[in-house]
Every structure is written in structure tokens, then in C-alpha cells.
Tab-separated table of C-alpha atoms in Angstrom:
chain	number	residue	atom	x	y	z
A	21	MET	CA	32.854	-3.377	-14.698
A	22	GLN	CA	29.236	-3.109	-15.672
A	23	PRO	CA	28.391	-0.331	-18.106
A	24	PRO	CA	25.652	2.198	-17.274
A	25	PRO	CA	22.852	2.289	-16.288
A	26	THR	CA	23.868	1.761	-12.663
A	27	ALA	CA	21.994	-0.647	-10.384
A	28	SER	CA	20.235	2.348	-8.880
A	29	ASP	CA	19.232	3.639	-12.344
A	30	LEU	CA	17.829	0.221	-13.250
A	31	LEU	CA	15.808	-0.096	-10.066
A	32	ALA	CA	14.435	3.404	-10.595
A	33	VAL	CA	13.157	2.530	-14.058
A	34	VAL	CA	11.726	-0.801	-12.869
A	35	ALA	CA	9.843	1.048	-10.129
A	36	GLU	CA	8.548	3.541	-12.695
A	37	VAL	CA	7.316	0.854	-15.095
A	38	LEU	CA	5.641	-1.097	-12.297
A	39	ALA	CA	3.890	1.955	-10.879
A	40	ASP	CA	2.963	3.741	-14.120
A	41	GLU	CA	2.285	0.858	-16.530
A	42	VAL	CA	1.835	-2.462	-14.737
A	43	VAL	CA	-0.271	-1.424	-11.743
A	44	PRO	CA	-2.951	0.388	-13.826
A	45	ALA	CA	-3.274	-2.666	-16.105
A	46	LEU	CA	-4.079	-5.012	-13.213
A	47	SER	CA	-6.861	-5.393	-10.671
A	48	GLY	CA	-7.602	-7.099	-7.384
A	49	PRO	CA	-4.960	-8.815	-5.237
A	50	ILE	CA	-2.443	-8.962	-8.113
A	51	GLN	CA	-2.661	-5.203	-8.569
A	52	HIS	CA	-1.989	-4.816	-4.851
A	53	HIS	CA	1.059	-7.088	-5.128
A	54	ALA	CA	2.358	-5.075	-8.093
A	55	ARG	CA	1.912	-1.838	-6.152
A	56	VAL	CA	3.841	-3.321	-3.231
A	57	ALA	CA	6.521	-4.535	-5.648
A	58	ALA	CA	6.902	-1.026	-7.093
A	59	SER	CA	7.239	0.390	-3.617
A	60	LEU	CA	9.857	-2.212	-2.600
A	61	VAL	CA	11.968	-1.606	-5.700
A	62	ALA	CA	11.905	2.118	-4.938
A	63	ILE	CA	13.007	1.381	-1.362
A	64	VAL	CA	15.968	-0.655	-2.567
A	65	GLU	CA	16.915	2.104	-5.018
A	66	ARG	CA	16.994	4.646	-2.182
A	67	GLU	CA	18.840	2.190	0.059
A	68	LEU	CA	21.627	1.843	-2.518
A	69	ARG	CA	22.060	5.602	-2.579
A	70	LEU	CA	21.603	6.462	1.096
A	71	ALA	CA	22.251	3.525	3.404
A	72	THR	CA	26.058	3.606	3.515
A	73	ALA	CA	26.115	7.127	4.891
A	74	SER	CA	23.131	6.711	7.209
A	75	ASP	CA	24.413	3.406	8.626
A	76	ALA	CA	27.801	4.999	9.351
A	77	ALA	CA	26.143	7.959	11.052
A	78	GLU	CA	23.910	5.649	13.114
A	79	ARG	CA	26.866	3.487	14.159
A	80	ALA	CA	28.753	6.544	15.401
A	81	ALA	CA	25.689	7.865	17.257
A	82	VAL	CA	24.916	4.521	18.899
A	83	ALA	CA	28.551	4.103	19.923
A	84	GLN	CA	28.421	7.500	21.601
A	85	LEU	CA	25.297	6.530	23.586
A	86	LEU	CA	27.034	3.330	24.672
A	87	GLY	CA	30.203	5.216	25.564
A	88	VAL	CA	32.446	3.198	23.235
A	89	ASP	CA	34.932	4.333	20.609
A	90	PRO	CA	33.494	3.436	17.198
A	91	ASP	CA	36.991	3.221	15.701
A	92	ARG	CA	38.193	0.712	18.286
A	93	ASP	CA	35.010	-1.312	18.838
A	94	GLU	CA	34.847	-4.345	16.569
A	95	ARG	CA	31.067	-4.635	16.567
A	96	GLY	CA	29.167	-3.602	13.479
A	97	LEU	CA	25.983	-1.537	13.507
A	98	ALA	CA	23.771	-4.552	14.218
A	99	GLY	CA	25.887	-5.550	17.215
A	100	LEU	CA	25.895	-2.049	18.646
A	101	ARG	CA	22.136	-1.648	18.113
A	102	SER	CA	21.583	-4.929	19.909
A	103	ALA	CA	23.687	-3.744	22.854
A	104	LEU	CA	21.823	-0.429	22.943
A	105	ALA	CA	18.436	-2.177	22.890
A	106	THR	CA	19.507	-4.339	25.838
A	107	GLN	CA	20.769	-1.354	27.810
A	108	LEU	CA	17.608	0.653	27.123
A	109	ARG	CA	15.497	-2.227	28.443
A	110	GLU	CA	17.697	-2.125	31.536
A	111	GLY	CA	17.211	1.593	32.118
A	112	LEU	CA	19.897	3.478	30.150
A	113	ALA	CA	17.451	6.332	29.479
A	114	ASP	CA	15.577	6.315	32.807
A	115	ASP	CA	17.353	9.422	34.072
A	116	PRO	CA	15.552	12.483	32.674
A	117	ASP	CA	18.951	14.017	31.897
A	118	ASP	CA	19.731	11.110	29.571
A	119	ALA	CA	16.252	10.682	28.155
A	120	GLY	CA	16.383	13.746	25.898
A	121	ARG	CA	19.775	12.867	24.429
A	122	VAL	CA	18.754	9.248	23.775
A	123	TRP	CA	15.445	10.336	22.250
A	124	GLU	CA	17.154	12.839	19.894
A	125	THR	CA	19.640	10.194	18.747
A	126	LEU	CA	17.000	7.553	18.109
A	127	MET	CA	14.844	10.119	16.325
A	128	ALA	CA	17.712	11.114	14.008
A	129	SER	CA	18.373	7.452	13.096
A	130	THR	CA	14.689	6.778	12.586
A	131	ARG	CA	14.310	9.798	10.297
A	132	ALA	CA	17.272	8.497	8.274
A	133	ASP	CA	15.581	5.074	8.028
A	134	LEU	CA	12.380	6.744	6.854
A	135	ARG	CA	14.196	8.635	4.105
A	136	ILE	CA	14.773	5.166	2.636
A	137	ALA	CA	11.663	3.240	3.721
A	138	ARG	CA	8.917	5.884	3.636
A	139	PRO	CA	9.918	9.423	2.704
A	140	GLY	CA	7.464	11.940	4.127
A	141	HIS	CA	6.243	9.827	7.050
A	142	ASP	CA	8.143	12.152	9.396
A	143	ALA	CA	6.529	15.304	8.004
A	144	TRP	CA	3.910	14.863	10.744
A	145	GLU	CA	5.406	15.905	14.079
A	146	GLY	CA	2.269	16.149	16.190
A	147	ASP	CA	0.837	13.750	18.773
B	21	MET	CA	-15.902	-36.506	3.021
B	22	ALA	CA	-16.248	-32.813	3.875
B	23	PRO	CA	-16.198	-30.431	0.917
B	24	GLU	CA	-13.040	-28.390	0.297
B	25	PRO	CA	-12.964	-24.928	1.887
B	26	LEU	CA	-14.457	-22.259	-0.372
B	27	THR	CA	-12.280	-20.082	-2.523
B	28	ALA	CA	-13.071	-16.487	-3.422
B	29	GLU	CA	-13.869	-17.654	-6.960
B	30	GLU	CA	-16.444	-20.065	-5.634
B	31	VAL	CA	-18.083	-17.418	-3.507
B	32	SER	CA	-18.127	-15.007	-6.415
B	33	GLY	CA	-20.130	-17.427	-8.502
B	34	GLY	CA	-17.579	-19.792	-10.059
B	35	ASP	CA	-19.198	-22.649	-8.170
B	36	PRO	CA	-22.912	-22.715	-8.886
B	37	SER	CA	-23.439	-25.349	-6.214
B	38	LEU	CA	-22.413	-22.998	-3.404
B	39	GLY	CA	-25.542	-20.873	-3.669
B	40	ASP	CA	-27.561	-24.097	-3.883
B	41	ARG	CA	-25.942	-25.549	-0.776
B	42	LEU	CA	-26.505	-22.302	1.113
B	43	ALA	CA	-30.132	-22.124	-0.094
B	44	ALA	CA	-30.772	-25.728	0.957
B	45	TRP	CA	-29.335	-25.092	4.430
B	46	LEU	CA	-31.319	-21.858	4.852
B	47	SER	CA	-34.524	-23.584	3.696
B	48	VAL	CA	-34.137	-26.324	6.307
B	49	THR	CA	-33.082	-23.873	9.030
B	50	GLU	CA	-35.908	-21.409	8.385
B	51	GLY	CA	-38.528	-24.042	7.546
B	52	THR	CA	-39.504	-22.366	4.285
B	53	THR	CA	-38.146	-22.340	0.736
B	54	VAL	CA	-35.264	-19.854	0.473
B	55	GLU	CA	-33.636	-18.927	-2.823
B	56	VAL	CA	-30.104	-17.438	-2.871
B	57	ARG	CA	-29.469	-14.776	-5.520
B	58	GLY	CA	-26.688	-12.333	-6.371
B	59	LEU	CA	-23.963	-13.991	-4.304
B	60	GLU	CA	-20.851	-11.765	-4.373
B	61	ALA	CA	-17.590	-11.954	-2.449
B	62	VAL	CA	-16.688	-8.717	-0.681
B	63	SER	CA	-13.445	-9.813	0.945
B	64	ALA	CA	-11.428	-12.987	1.129
B	65	GLY	CA	-8.543	-13.256	3.563
B	66	ALA	CA	-6.518	-16.106	4.996
B	67	ARG	CA	-8.638	-16.296	8.109
B	68	ARG	CA	-12.137	-15.592	6.871
B	69	PHE	CA	-14.136	-14.337	3.977
B	70	ASN	CA	-17.301	-12.357	3.599
B	71	ALA	CA	-19.917	-12.456	0.867
B	72	LEU	CA	-23.275	-10.782	0.298
B	73	PHE	CA	-26.442	-12.310	-1.146
B	74	ASP	CA	-30.189	-11.895	-1.413
B	75	ALA	CA	-32.306	-14.460	0.432
B	76	VAL	CA	-35.599	-14.623	-1.448
B	77	THR	CA	-38.692	-16.225	0.097
B	78	ALA	CA	-42.408	-16.123	-0.708
B	79	THR	CA	-42.773	-13.221	1.722
B	80	GLY	CA	-39.874	-11.032	0.561
B	81	THR	CA	-36.170	-10.459	-0.036
B	82	ARG	CA	-33.486	-9.861	2.590
B	83	ARG	CA	-29.948	-8.707	1.814
B	84	LEU	CA	-27.702	-10.860	4.006
B	85	ALA	CA	-23.987	-11.236	4.699
B	86	ILE	CA	-22.218	-14.542	5.238
B	87	THR	CA	-18.949	-14.731	7.155
B	88	MET	CA	-17.153	-18.054	6.799
B	89	ILE	CA	-14.016	-19.355	8.473
B	90	PRO	CA	-12.051	-21.745	6.247
B	91	SER	CA	-11.854	-24.985	8.224
B	92	ALA	CA	-8.054	-24.892	8.359
B	93	ALA	CA	-7.889	-21.333	9.690
B	94	ILE	CA	-6.943	-20.524	13.272
B	95	GLN	CA	-9.983	-19.070	14.975
B	96	LEU	CA	-9.437	-16.419	17.609
B	97	LEU	CA	-13.051	-16.877	18.620
B	98	ASP	CA	-15.270	-19.562	17.086
B	99	VAL	CA	-18.340	-18.528	15.096
B	100	ARG	CA	-20.645	-19.236	18.006
B	101	GLY	CA	-18.511	-17.101	20.303
B	102	GLU	CA	-18.371	-14.270	17.777
B	103	ALA	CA	-22.145	-14.432	17.323
B	104	ASP	CA	-22.640	-14.378	21.116
B	105	VAL	CA	-20.446	-11.310	21.598
B	106	ARG	CA	-22.136	-9.490	18.713
B	107	THR	CA	-25.500	-10.209	20.273
B	108	ALA	CA	-24.269	-9.020	23.695
B	109	ALA	CA	-23.030	-5.815	22.049
B	110	GLU	CA	-26.299	-5.358	20.184
B	111	ASP	CA	-28.271	-5.848	23.415
B	112	ALA	CA	-26.110	-3.131	25.009
B	113	GLY	CA	-27.038	-0.714	22.212
B	114	VAL	CA	-23.959	-0.976	19.982
B	115	PRO	CA	-24.743	-0.860	16.242
B	116	VAL	CA	-23.752	-4.280	14.846
B	117	PRO	CA	-25.093	-6.300	11.922
B	118	HIS	CA	-27.756	-8.513	13.510
B	119	VAL	CA	-26.824	-12.218	13.514
B	120	HIS	CA	-29.570	-14.453	12.111
B	121	HIS	CA	-27.949	-17.880	11.941
B	122	VAL	CA	-24.838	-19.672	13.133
B	123	CYS	CA	-23.542	-22.952	11.687
B	124	THR	CA	-20.668	-24.553	13.571
B	125	HIS	CA	-20.245	-27.509	11.191
B	126	ASP	CA	-17.754	-27.764	8.351
B	127	GLU	CA	-19.913	-30.103	6.251
B	128	VAL	CA	-22.416	-27.575	4.925
B	129	LEU	CA	-20.102	-25.135	3.133
B	130	GLY	CA	-16.609	-26.360	3.987
B	131	GLY	CA	-16.173	-24.283	7.148
B	132	PRO	CA	-18.205	-22.851	10.033
B	133	PHE	CA	-20.110	-19.666	9.229
B	134	PHE	CA	-22.671	-17.177	10.438
B	135	ILE	CA	-25.218	-15.109	8.566
B	136	SER	CA	-26.075	-11.539	9.480
B	137	THR	CA	-27.939	-8.550	8.082
B	138	ALA	CA	-26.027	-6.849	5.251
B	139	VAL	CA	-25.476	-3.229	6.249
B	140	GLU	CA	-25.036	-0.774	3.361
B	141	GLY	CA	-22.211	1.747	3.516
B	142	GLU	CA	-18.491	2.288	3.216
B	143	THR	CA	-15.851	0.193	5.012
B	144	VAL	CA	-12.659	0.823	2.971
B	145	PRO	CA	-10.755	3.447	5.001
B	146	ARG	CA	-10.031	6.010	2.281
B	147	ARG	CA	-13.619	5.823	1.035
B	148	VAL	CA	-14.948	6.166	4.575
B	149	LEU	CA	-12.827	9.271	5.131
B	150	ARG	CA	-13.799	10.782	1.761
B	151	LEU	CA	-17.492	10.315	2.522
B	152	VAL	CA	-17.140	11.621	6.065
B	153	HIS	CA	-15.257	14.763	5.049
B	154	GLU	CA	-17.471	15.499	2.047
B	155	ARG	CA	-20.461	15.376	4.372
B	156	GLY	CA	-18.731	17.130	7.246
B	157	ILE	CA	-19.676	14.350	9.683
B	158	GLY	CA	-16.235	13.489	11.120
B	159	ASP	CA	-17.122	14.783	14.591
B	160	GLN	CA	-20.463	13.028	14.437
B	161	VAL	CA	-18.948	9.629	13.552
B	162	ALA	CA	-16.176	9.950	16.172
B	163	GLY	CA	-18.865	10.843	18.713
B	164	GLU	CA	-20.940	7.845	17.681
B	165	LEU	CA	-17.884	5.645	18.176
B	166	GLY	CA	-17.491	7.057	21.689
B	167	VAL	CA	-21.141	6.334	22.494
B	168	ALA	CA	-20.881	2.824	21.008
B	169	MET	CA	-17.814	2.109	23.157
B	170	ALA	CA	-19.478	3.460	26.308
B	171	ARG	CA	-22.428	1.153	25.689
B	172	LEU	CA	-20.193	-1.839	24.972
B	173	HIS	CA	-18.297	-1.177	28.190
B	174	THR	CA	-21.474	-1.370	30.266
B	175	VAL	CA	-21.078	-5.146	29.831
B	176	GLY	CA	-18.774	-6.097	32.702
B	177	ASP	CA	-16.746	-9.269	33.162
B	178	ASP	CA	-19.614	-10.971	35.013
B	179	ALA	CA	-22.089	-10.387	32.159
B	180	ALA	CA	-19.694	-10.982	29.232
B	181	PRO	CA	-20.201	-14.239	27.294
B	182	ALA	CA	-18.277	-17.074	28.941
B	183	VAL	CA	-16.519	-17.876	25.666
B	184	LEU	CA	-14.572	-14.585	25.671
B	185	PRO	CA	-10.904	-14.759	26.681
B	186	ARG	CA	-10.134	-13.260	30.096
B	187	PRO	CA	-6.769	-11.775	31.127
B	188	ALA	CA	-4.531	-14.741	31.888
B	189	LEU	CA	-2.488	-13.068	34.616
B	190	GLY	CA	-3.156	-10.434	37.270
B	191	GLY	CA	-5.213	-8.290	34.906
B	192	PRO	CA	-5.261	-6.729	31.441
B	193	ILE	CA	-2.252	-4.459	32.095
B	194	GLU	CA	0.047	-7.241	33.265
B	195	SER	CA	-1.238	-9.596	30.553
B	196	ALA	CA	-0.556	-7.013	27.849
B	197	LEU	CA	2.971	-6.359	29.134
B	198	VAL	CA	3.848	-10.042	29.356
B	199	GLY	CA	2.319	-10.698	25.926
B	200	LEU	CA	4.341	-7.849	24.423
B	201	ASP	CA	7.545	-9.080	26.035
B	202	GLU	CA	6.975	-12.485	24.429
B	203	LEU	CA	6.354	-10.849	21.042
B	204	PHE	CA	9.607	-8.961	21.477
B	205	GLY	CA	11.399	-12.220	20.769
B	206	VAL	CA	10.087	-12.258	17.191
B	207	LEU	CA	12.017	-9.111	16.236
B	208	LEU	CA	14.589	-10.120	13.663
B	209	THR	CA	16.886	-7.227	14.490
B	210	PRO	CA	16.887	-5.585	17.895
B	211	SER	CA	15.106	-2.245	17.844
B	212	PRO	CA	16.410	0.331	20.333
B	213	VAL	CA	13.205	2.347	19.819
B	214	PHE	CA	10.911	-0.525	20.769
B	215	ALA	CA	13.237	-1.380	23.653
B	216	LEU	CA	12.804	2.212	24.863
B	217	GLY	CA	9.048	1.802	24.397
B	218	MET	CA	8.985	-1.440	26.397
B	219	ARG	CA	10.940	0.183	29.196
B	220	TRP	CA	8.547	3.139	29.240
B	221	LEU	CA	5.549	0.801	29.330
B	222	GLU	CA	7.004	-1.136	32.248
B	223	ARG	CA	7.846	1.993	34.239
B	224	HIS	CA	4.537	3.739	33.541
B	225	ALA	CA	2.195	0.767	33.823
B	226	PRO	CA	-1.059	1.989	35.397
B	227	PRO	CA	-2.786	-0.011	38.118
B	228	GLU	CA	-5.065	-2.771	36.861
B	229	PRO	CA	-8.471	-1.249	36.016
B	230	ALA	CA	-11.039	-1.215	38.804
B	231	ARG	CA	-13.516	-2.768	36.413
B	232	THR	CA	-12.957	-4.989	33.380
B	233	THR	CA	-15.505	-5.151	30.574
B	234	ILE	CA	-15.972	-6.539	27.094
B	235	VAL	CA	-13.487	-4.849	24.797
B	236	HIS	CA	-13.648	-5.225	21.029
B	237	SER	CA	-9.910	-4.350	20.802
B	238	ASP	CA	-10.023	-3.452	17.085
B	239	ILE	CA	-12.609	-0.661	16.712
B	240	ARG	CA	-11.075	1.721	14.170
B	241	THR	CA	-11.454	3.188	10.704
B	242	GLY	CA	-11.521	0.065	8.519
B	243	ASN	CA	-13.645	-1.982	10.927
B	244	ILE	CA	-16.745	0.197	10.817
B	245	ILE	CA	-19.523	0.750	8.297
B	246	VAL	CA	-20.302	4.400	7.651
B	247	GLY	CA	-23.126	5.886	5.566
B	248	PRO	CA	-24.049	9.488	4.739
B	249	ASP	CA	-26.051	9.499	7.981
B	250	GLY	CA	-23.068	8.407	10.102
B	251	LEU	CA	-21.911	5.265	11.905
B	252	ARG	CA	-23.997	2.247	10.955
B	253	ALA	CA	-22.160	-0.744	12.378
B	254	VAL	CA	-19.041	-1.965	14.151
B	255	LEU	CA	-17.565	-5.047	12.441
B	256	ASP	CA	-15.081	-7.856	13.040
B	257	TRP	CA	-15.745	-9.015	16.575
B	258	GLU	CA	-13.355	-11.973	16.463
B	259	THR	CA	-10.800	-10.039	18.563
B	260	ALA	CA	-13.250	-9.336	21.417
B	261	ARG	CA	-12.210	-10.250	24.947
B	262	VAL	CA	-12.515	-9.040	28.531
B	263	GLY	CA	-10.118	-6.216	29.336
B	264	ASP	CA	-9.450	-2.573	30.215
B	265	PRO	CA	-12.067	-0.368	28.509
B	266	MET	CA	-9.463	2.375	27.907
B	267	GLU	CA	-7.744	0.017	25.461
B	268	ASP	CA	-10.691	0.421	23.083
B	269	LEU	CA	-10.518	4.226	23.293
B	270	ALA	CA	-6.783	4.339	22.597
B	271	TRP	CA	-6.665	1.927	19.659
B	272	PRO	CA	-8.461	3.955	16.927
B	273	CYS	CA	-6.214	6.926	17.808
B	274	GLY	CA	-3.071	5.195	16.543
B	275	ARG	CA	-1.551	6.993	13.590
B	276	MET	CA	-1.826	3.862	11.417
B	277	TRP	CA	-5.607	4.295	11.312
B	278	ARG	CA	-5.625	7.938	10.126
B	279	PHE	CA	-4.858	7.273	6.482
B	280	ARG	CA	-2.969	10.549	5.932
B	281	GLU	CA	-5.428	12.629	7.992
B	282	ASP	CA	-2.748	12.907	10.661
B	283	ALA	CA	-4.188	15.909	12.482
B	284	LEU	CA	-7.474	14.065	13.110
B	285	THR	CA	-6.337	11.741	15.863
B	286	VAL	CA	-9.421	9.531	16.032
B	287	GLY	CA	-9.021	7.430	12.896
B	288	GLY	CA	-8.751	10.465	10.573
B	289	LEU	CA	-12.256	11.477	11.680
B	290	ALA	CA	-11.939	14.003	14.510
B	291	GLY	CA	-9.901	15.159	17.467
B	292	VAL	CA	-9.605	13.178	20.711
B	293	ASP	CA	-11.800	15.627	22.638
B	294	VAL	CA	-14.795	14.599	20.495
B	295	LEU	CA	-14.311	10.911	21.305
B	296	ARG	CA	-13.699	11.609	24.996
B	297	ASP	CA	-16.679	13.928	25.438
B	298	ALA	CA	-19.046	11.490	23.720
B	299	TYR	CA	-17.707	8.556	25.748
B	300	VAL	CA	-18.006	10.398	29.052
B	301	GLY	CA	-21.392	11.857	28.054
B	302	ALA	CA	-22.678	8.321	27.484
B	303	GLY	CA	-21.528	7.206	30.928
B	304	GLY	CA	-17.978	6.026	30.195
B	305	SER	CA	-15.115	6.741	32.571
B	306	TRP	CA	-12.028	8.304	30.903
B	307	ASP	CA	-8.440	8.165	32.178
B	308	ASP	CA	-5.734	10.224	30.399
B	309	ASP	CA	-2.771	8.215	31.745
B	310	ARG	CA	-4.344	4.912	30.814
B	311	PHE	CA	-5.259	6.323	27.398
B	312	ARG	CA	-1.636	7.288	26.693
B	313	TRP	CA	-0.309	3.985	28.026
B	314	TRP	CA	-2.545	1.935	25.733
B	315	ARG	CA	-1.627	4.152	22.784
B	316	VAL	CA	2.071	3.473	23.310
B	317	LEU	CA	1.382	-0.221	23.818
B	318	GLY	CA	-0.731	-0.473	20.667
B	319	THR	CA	1.897	1.325	18.573
B	320	VAL	CA	4.817	-0.786	19.814
B	321	ARG	CA	2.789	-3.978	19.460
B	322	TRP	CA	1.812	-3.115	15.886
B	323	GLY	CA	5.459	-2.413	15.029
B	324	ILE	CA	6.601	-5.708	16.513
B	325	GLY	CA	3.760	-7.420	14.650
B	326	LEU	CA	5.082	-6.020	11.361
B	327	ALA	CA	8.540	-7.370	12.185
B	328	GLY	CA	6.893	-10.725	12.901
B	329	GLN	CA	5.215	-10.691	9.480
B	330	ALA	CA	8.587	-10.185	7.826
B	331	ARG	CA	9.940	-13.102	9.847
B	332	ALA	CA	7.051	-15.325	8.751
B	333	HIS	CA	7.984	-14.502	5.159
B	334	LEU	CA	11.691	-15.145	5.696
B	335	ASP	CA	11.300	-18.437	7.560
B	336	GLY	CA	8.925	-19.704	4.882
B	337	SER	CA	5.875	-20.120	7.103
B	338	PHE	CA	3.981	-17.471	5.061
B	339	ARG	CA	5.861	-16.332	1.963
B	340	SER	CA	4.238	-13.189	0.592
B	341	ILE	CA	5.442	-9.917	-0.878
B	342	VAL	CA	3.053	-8.095	1.442
B	343	MET	CA	4.528	-9.805	4.509
B	344	ALA	CA	8.039	-9.043	3.241
B	345	ALA	CA	7.130	-5.378	2.769
B	346	SER	CA	5.817	-5.239	6.356
B	347	GLY	CA	9.404	-5.496	7.568
B	348	ARG	CA	10.242	-2.209	5.913
B	349	ARG	CA	7.243	-0.527	7.545
B	350	VAL	CA	8.785	-0.969	10.996
B	351	PRO	CA	10.528	2.470	10.939
B	352	GLU	CA	7.093	4.116	10.549
B	353	LEU	CA	5.979	2.589	13.827
B	354	GLU	CA	9.307	3.412	15.468
B	355	TYR	CA	8.802	7.041	14.474
B	356	ASP	CA	5.206	7.047	15.752
B	357	THR	CA	6.402	5.471	19.025
B	358	LEU	CA	9.044	8.172	19.456
B	359	LEU	CA	6.455	10.909	18.889
B	360	LEU	CA	4.385	9.437	21.729
B	361	LEU	CA	7.437	9.254	24.014
B	362	ARG	CA	8.843	12.716	23.282
B	363	PRO	CA	10.418	13.953	26.547
B	364	HIS	CA	9.069	17.241	27.826
B	365	PRO	CA	11.746	19.959	27.649
């Protein structure tokens, strides 16, 4: 077993060094690449902490929209998402009674994705 | 043998012969001795780069901009076509940098290019928004964009330069839907949100517009030059085509062009009413349903485009950390799509 720091701890410090020390020392396109690198490392750090729970919650929610039992269905999250995308293209949410429920479910999953990919993007609720 | 395409280093002065080659070409073209001074690159992308320079003659100095397409790059519109559409827009009263010269040959500088007036001002989005809000001219600039669009849209299909792409199918609505459906195939992982968006777009597709016109299709914060006195020029005409004028109105209102000024719908500048009133006041015809439809389409298409960038990175056709990062920006566009599709309680 690896001793501390954990993978998440290491990624956090790499992100810090990139953002606080490396980025300010660079300029031009390379600085931009370093800034993107810092942001990606931070995303992976959050993914390690949050994705297991959010993927499980999304799988259960998608299964419910599809009307399948998540404990009996053998498909993983990707398979269920694919099935849901196909059914939505075919009109699963056309009925106004279904539209609200589908929208709320997709919004909850998307907010969970944003907590990893871009915290704060969902602070804006206008439009 | 044709010279190699220019690099940013060459444009910025690493290659002393570039200025000489440009000066020689300008001297022949203008029939008088032209000296090129102060050549500086302002942007260098995969598809094109832009540089500024002073053209000095016996009678005076002009600050000019050169836009060059590397010979290997895919051109959406060739330099002659882009110059023609800029001139058509200028004739209609849209502020654009005036085009002085077009060179369609690769041999002179390593790629086709055109030369236009250099317009002073800010183009980088955050700097544009800082200037605009310091001066309190957000409403003014959004209004000027509305007027510029109304003028551009006076140029109908019949008067638009022949080189501009026309809708391939029944009209711009059907073409956009079919094009988006094809793009859908590039998604690496199926997105239920974009599937919902596609379904909505299909079910709410408006009739084809009664009149098609030139559309720029990328007028937004980031593609305009703004000074303390307001809007000075609309840039980057390579995406121009014939289409539904409401597409132009909807595009700058996407959240991706607000740069954190989320409450100011029109590119972080002002509210929609300012754009609409200016557009209608200048003779444009506004349609709320069409406006919303194009906003949803633009948001979904941008999201699918980001997924496509990640795929280009993963399949090796364009390895880049920026393209890789685009894949993780997809949830932002899914969220923005959902906001636009929020069911009414």
C-alpha cells in the first residue's frame, strides 16, 4: 500500500504549484497550456473524491427514468445513459407530465458533473 | 518552390525577409515604393494569423493589418470571398476594417492573404468588457451591434456575393438541423441532455425564414473591436454565409460569450431588449420563437463541438491539451442547454 500523501493529495499540490508558481513564470501559448494543465489536474483531484458517489447516484436516477431496476440491470452508467439518450431522441420526454421529471433528473446529474468539472458554473440560474 | 508557410516567429520579426517580401509586393501592387515597418504578430492560430505593420510611402504612413491563411489550412471561405463579403458588409453600413488588397497566391508570403486598415481598440473579451463597463457604454455597444446586424441583413440572398455558401437543403432551419444531427455522431459518450436538446429543436423547428440574407454567424464579444467611443469594427468574416438573420441575433447571447457577466445576456454587454430595440429600430424584423430556437441550437452545437475537439485529441488527429480540456467543458454547455429548456411549471 502506498504511504501518504494520497493520489488526491498529490494532485492537489501539483495543481497548486502549476497555478501559483509555474503559470506566473511563463507567457504566451505555453502559459495558457500550463493554466489548462493546472485546471485539468484540479478536475482529476475532484473526480477522485466525488465521482464514485455521483456516478452511482446518476446510474440510479437514469435507471428510474428508463423504468429498469438498477440492481438487476447489467448495464453500467455509460450503457444506461446511451439508452436514455436514444429514448429522449425518440420522445421519452415529449409529454409535458414527463418533461419536468426528466429535466429535474438531468439537471441534478449535470450539477454533479459540474461540481467536478467546473464548480460554480451552476451558480447562474437565469436565462 | 513556394516558400514555407509563415510562423508566428517570422511574423514577429524573426525573419527579416518577410517584411521585405511584403514591401516588395506592396510596392508593385501600389506602383510606388512602400516600406514595411514595425511588423508585429497579434494572433497566430492553426487556420490563420494576423499581424500589424506600418506601410510607409513618400506621402505618409498607414497602419495596416495583414490576415494570412497558411497554405495547408482548410479555408471556410477563401481570401477573395472573405474580402468580397467584408466589402458587401461595408457597403451596407456595417463597421468593418476596409480591405485594401487581396493576394490569392501562395508564392508571395507562403499563403494567400489580404490587407486591411488596422483598427485600434480592444478585442480580447475580458478587456473589452472591462473597457465597456468602466465607460458605462455596454448598452451603447449592444445597440451598435443591433444596428450593424440590421444593416448586414439588408443584403438579401440575391445581392449576397456568389461565393457565400447557401443552405444546402430546404432552407437554413432544415440545414442546421441536419448538420447538427451529423455532428451528433462525433459525441464520444452519448449525452442525454443534448439528445433532449435535439428532440426539442426538431419539435420546435420554426418555418424556414421568409427571407434569407447574409449572416456573419459569429458576431459576438471576441470578434469585435471596441474603443472608448464604442463599436469600431466587426471581425472574422470567414464564417459568413446566407441564412436566417435571427441566427446572428441569437449567437452573441449564448452564455459562453458573457465572460462571467452572466446577467448581461448580449455578450456580457447589455440585456436582450437593448439588442432587439436597436435591431428593430434600424429596420430589422425580430422573432422571439426563432431567437430562442437559434439560441438552443447554438448552445447544443457548441457543446457537441467541444466533444468533437476532445475526440480529435484522442484519435490523434489534433493532439493538444486545450482540445483534451474541451471534453471536460461539455457539462457547462449541458447546463446552459438545460437552462434554456427549463419546462414552465
